[in-house]
mmCIF file of C-alpha atoms in Angstrom:
data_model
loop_
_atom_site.group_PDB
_atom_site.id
_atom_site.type_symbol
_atom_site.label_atom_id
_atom_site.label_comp_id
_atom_site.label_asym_id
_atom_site.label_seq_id
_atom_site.Cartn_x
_atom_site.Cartn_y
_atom_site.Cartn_z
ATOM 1 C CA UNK A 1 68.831 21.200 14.453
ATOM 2 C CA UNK A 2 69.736 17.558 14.816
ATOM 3 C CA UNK A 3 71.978 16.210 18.070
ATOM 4 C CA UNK A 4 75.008 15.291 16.129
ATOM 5 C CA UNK A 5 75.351 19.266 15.211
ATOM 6 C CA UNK A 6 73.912 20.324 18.533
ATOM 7 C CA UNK A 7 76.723 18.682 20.292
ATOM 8 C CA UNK A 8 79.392 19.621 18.089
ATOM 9 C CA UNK A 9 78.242 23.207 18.505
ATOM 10 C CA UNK A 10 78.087 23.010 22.495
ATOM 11 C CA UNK A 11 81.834 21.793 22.285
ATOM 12 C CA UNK A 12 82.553 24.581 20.209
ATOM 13 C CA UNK A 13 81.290 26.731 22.596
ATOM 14 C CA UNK A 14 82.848 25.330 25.813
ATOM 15 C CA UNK A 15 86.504 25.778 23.277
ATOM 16 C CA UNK A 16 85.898 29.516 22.408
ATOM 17 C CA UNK A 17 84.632 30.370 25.993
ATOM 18 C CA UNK A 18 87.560 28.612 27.874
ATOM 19 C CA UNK A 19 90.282 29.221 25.245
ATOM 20 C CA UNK A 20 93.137 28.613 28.095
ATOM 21 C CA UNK A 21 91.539 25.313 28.760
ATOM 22 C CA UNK A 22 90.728 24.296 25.265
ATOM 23 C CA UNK A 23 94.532 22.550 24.936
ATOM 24 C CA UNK A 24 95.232 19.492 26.601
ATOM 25 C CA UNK A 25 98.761 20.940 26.798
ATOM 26 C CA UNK A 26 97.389 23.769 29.443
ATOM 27 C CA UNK A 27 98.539 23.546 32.843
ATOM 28 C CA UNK A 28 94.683 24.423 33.856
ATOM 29 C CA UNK A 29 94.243 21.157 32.052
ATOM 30 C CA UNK A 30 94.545 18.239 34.404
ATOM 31 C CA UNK A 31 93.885 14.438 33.768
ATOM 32 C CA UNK A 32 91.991 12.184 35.787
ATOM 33 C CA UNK A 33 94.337 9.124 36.752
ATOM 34 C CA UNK A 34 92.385 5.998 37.052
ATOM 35 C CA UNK A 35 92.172 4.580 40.774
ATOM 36 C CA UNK A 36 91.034 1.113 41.519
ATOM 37 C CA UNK A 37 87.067 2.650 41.103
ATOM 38 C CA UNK A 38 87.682 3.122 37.793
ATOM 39 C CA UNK A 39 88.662 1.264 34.216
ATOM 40 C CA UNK A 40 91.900 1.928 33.219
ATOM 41 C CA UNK A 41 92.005 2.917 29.708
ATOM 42 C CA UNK A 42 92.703 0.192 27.210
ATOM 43 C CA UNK A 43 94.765 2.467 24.620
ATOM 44 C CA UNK A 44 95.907 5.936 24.085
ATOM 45 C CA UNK A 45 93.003 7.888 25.587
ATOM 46 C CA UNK A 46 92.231 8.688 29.264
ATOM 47 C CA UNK A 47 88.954 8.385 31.602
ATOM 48 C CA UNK A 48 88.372 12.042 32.069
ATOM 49 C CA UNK A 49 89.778 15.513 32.548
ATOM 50 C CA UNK A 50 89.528 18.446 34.522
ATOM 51 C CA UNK A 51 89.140 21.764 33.358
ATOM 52 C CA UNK A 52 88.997 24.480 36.019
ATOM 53 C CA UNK A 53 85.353 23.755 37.413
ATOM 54 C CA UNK A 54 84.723 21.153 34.822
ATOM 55 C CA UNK A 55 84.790 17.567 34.493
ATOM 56 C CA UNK A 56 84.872 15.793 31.050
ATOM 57 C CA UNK A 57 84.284 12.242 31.032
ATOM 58 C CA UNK A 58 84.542 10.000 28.244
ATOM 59 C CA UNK A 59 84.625 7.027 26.542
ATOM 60 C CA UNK A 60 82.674 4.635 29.410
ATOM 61 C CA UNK A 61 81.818 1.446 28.739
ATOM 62 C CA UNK A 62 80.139 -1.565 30.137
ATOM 63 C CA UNK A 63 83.416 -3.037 31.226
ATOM 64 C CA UNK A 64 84.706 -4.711 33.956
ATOM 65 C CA UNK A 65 86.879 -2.775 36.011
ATOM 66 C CA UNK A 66 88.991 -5.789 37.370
ATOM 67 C CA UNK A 67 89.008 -7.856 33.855
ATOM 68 C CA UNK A 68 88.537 -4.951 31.271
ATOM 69 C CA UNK A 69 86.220 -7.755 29.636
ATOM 70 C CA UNK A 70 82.288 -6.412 28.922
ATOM 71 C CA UNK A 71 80.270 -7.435 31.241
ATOM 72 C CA UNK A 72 77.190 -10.139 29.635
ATOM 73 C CA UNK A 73 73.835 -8.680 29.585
ATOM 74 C CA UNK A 74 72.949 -5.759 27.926
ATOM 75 C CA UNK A 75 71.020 -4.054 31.501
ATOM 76 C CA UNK A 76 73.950 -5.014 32.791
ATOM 77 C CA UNK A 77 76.732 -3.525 30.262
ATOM 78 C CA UNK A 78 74.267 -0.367 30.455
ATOM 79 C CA UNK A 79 74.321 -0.550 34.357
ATOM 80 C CA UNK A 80 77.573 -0.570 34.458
ATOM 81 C CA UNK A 81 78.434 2.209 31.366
ATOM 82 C CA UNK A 82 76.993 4.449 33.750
ATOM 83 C CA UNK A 83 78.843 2.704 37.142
ATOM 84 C CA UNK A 84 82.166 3.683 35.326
ATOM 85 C CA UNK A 85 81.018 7.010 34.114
ATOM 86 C CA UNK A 86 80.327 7.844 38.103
ATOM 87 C CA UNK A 87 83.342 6.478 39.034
ATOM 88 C CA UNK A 88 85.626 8.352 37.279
ATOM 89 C CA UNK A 89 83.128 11.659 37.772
ATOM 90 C CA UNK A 90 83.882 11.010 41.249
ATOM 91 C CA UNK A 91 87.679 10.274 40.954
ATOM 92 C CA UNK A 92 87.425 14.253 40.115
ATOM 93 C CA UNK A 93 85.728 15.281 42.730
ATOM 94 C CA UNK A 94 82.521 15.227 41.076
ATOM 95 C CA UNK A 95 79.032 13.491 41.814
ATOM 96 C CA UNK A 96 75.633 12.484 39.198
ATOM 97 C CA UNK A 97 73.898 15.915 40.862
ATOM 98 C CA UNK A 98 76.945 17.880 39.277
ATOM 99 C CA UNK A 99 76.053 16.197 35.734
ATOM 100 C CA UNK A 100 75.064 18.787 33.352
ATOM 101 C CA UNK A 101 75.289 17.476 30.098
ATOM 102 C CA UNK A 102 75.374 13.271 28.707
ATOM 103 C CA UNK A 103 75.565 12.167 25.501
ATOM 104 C CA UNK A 104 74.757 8.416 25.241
ATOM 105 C CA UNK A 105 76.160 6.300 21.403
ATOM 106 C CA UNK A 106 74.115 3.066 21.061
ATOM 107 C CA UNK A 107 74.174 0.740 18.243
ATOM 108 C CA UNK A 108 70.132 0.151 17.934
ATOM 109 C CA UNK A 109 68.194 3.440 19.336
ATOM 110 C CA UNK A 110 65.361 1.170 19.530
ATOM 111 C CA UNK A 111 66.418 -1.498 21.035
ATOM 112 C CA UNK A 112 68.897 0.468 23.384
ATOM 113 C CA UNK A 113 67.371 3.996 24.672
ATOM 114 C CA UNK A 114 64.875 2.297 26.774
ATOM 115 C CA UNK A 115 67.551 0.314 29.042
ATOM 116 C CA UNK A 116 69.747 3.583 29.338
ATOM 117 C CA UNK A 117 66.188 5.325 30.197
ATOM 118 C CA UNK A 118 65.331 2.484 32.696
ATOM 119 C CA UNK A 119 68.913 2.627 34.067
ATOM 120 C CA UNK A 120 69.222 5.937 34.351
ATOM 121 C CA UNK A 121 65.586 6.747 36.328
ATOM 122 C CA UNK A 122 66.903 4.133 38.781
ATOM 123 C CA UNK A 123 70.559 6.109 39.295
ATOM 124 C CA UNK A 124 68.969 8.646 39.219
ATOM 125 C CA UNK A 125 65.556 8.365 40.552
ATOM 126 C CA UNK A 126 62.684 10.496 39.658
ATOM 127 C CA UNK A 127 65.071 13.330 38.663
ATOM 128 C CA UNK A 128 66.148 16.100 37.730
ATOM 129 C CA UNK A 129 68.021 14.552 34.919
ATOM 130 C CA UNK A 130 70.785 16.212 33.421
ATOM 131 C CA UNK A 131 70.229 16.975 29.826
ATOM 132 C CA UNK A 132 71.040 14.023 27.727
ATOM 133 C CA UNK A 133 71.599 12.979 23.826
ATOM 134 C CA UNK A 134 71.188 9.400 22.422
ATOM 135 C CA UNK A 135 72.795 9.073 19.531
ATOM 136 C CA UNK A 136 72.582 5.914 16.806
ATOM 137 C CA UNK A 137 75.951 4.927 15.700
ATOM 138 C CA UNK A 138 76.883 2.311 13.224
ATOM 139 C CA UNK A 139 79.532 0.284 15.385
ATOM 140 C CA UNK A 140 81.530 0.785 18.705
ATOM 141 C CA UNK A 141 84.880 -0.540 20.008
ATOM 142 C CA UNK A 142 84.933 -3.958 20.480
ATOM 143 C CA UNK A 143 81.412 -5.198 18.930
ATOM 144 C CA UNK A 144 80.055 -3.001 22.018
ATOM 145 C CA UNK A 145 76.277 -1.866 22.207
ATOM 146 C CA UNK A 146 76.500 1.655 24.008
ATOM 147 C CA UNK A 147 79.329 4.319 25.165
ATOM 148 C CA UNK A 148 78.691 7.525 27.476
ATOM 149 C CA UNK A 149 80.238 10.710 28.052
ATOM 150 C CA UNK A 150 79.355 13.080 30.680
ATOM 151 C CA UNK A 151 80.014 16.706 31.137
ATOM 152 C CA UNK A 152 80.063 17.235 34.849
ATOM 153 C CA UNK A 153 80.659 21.427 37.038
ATOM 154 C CA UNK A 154 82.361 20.513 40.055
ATOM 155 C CA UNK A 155 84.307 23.066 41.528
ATOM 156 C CA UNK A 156 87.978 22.733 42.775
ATOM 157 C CA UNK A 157 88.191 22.642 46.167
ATOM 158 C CA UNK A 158 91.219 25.210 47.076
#
């Protein structure tokens, strides 16, 4: 089975096993409001939400969270792709040890996949790693090079 239809299906099944959380209209549905850690979104779409125990992040960039501009270099966009992806994880309440599931869009596969690999072993260190996608796409907002989303559990602290 290829990723594209792999990750469709796991959405799927995170809809039909949370039905009350599968609107964005549920109360159990909760966005993430963007602090001064985070971006702030640059249209109609927000950093993350919060679904009961889960975090959904989305949409991360290598931008600068003071300028919105991408930041030069492509370590450094990558580096920093990841930066905002933690920052709005933790805006939630969640950490990178609560990641359980990233999914990675990069314009080259080739020429991309090893900087998010060599980024990610030194976030992360020698592991574990959540489980991750890379997927080829044929552009991304803005001219950009790579976009990540990240699937975090983090439960709500009553």
């Amino acid at each position: 089975m290829n990723a594209p239809l792999r990750t469709l299906l796991a959405a799927a099944a995170i809809a039909v096993a949370m039905p009350t959380l599968a609107s964005a209209e549920s109360s159990a549905v909760k966005i993430i409001a963007p602090t001064d850690k985070t971006i702030t979104p640059s249209g109609t779409w927000s950093i993350g939400a919060r679904a009961g125990d889960f975090v959904f992040i989305g949409g991360m960039r290598g931008t600068d969270r003071v300028t919105g501009k991408m930041v030069d270099g492509d370590e450094a966009r990558i580096r920093r792709m990841f930066d905002n992806m933690l920052a709005a994880a933790e805006a939630a309440g969640a950490t990178k040890a609560d990641a359980v599931r990233l999914t990675v869009f990069v314009t080259d596969v080739a020429k991309y996949r090893p900087l998010v690999n060599k980024v990610q072993k030194d976030i992360w260190g020698d592991g574990p790693y959540p489980p991750r996608t890379v997927l080829q796409v044929p552009a991304l907002d803005q001219g950009d090079i790579a976009e990540i989303d990240g699937t975090f559990y983090a439960p709500e602290k009553k």
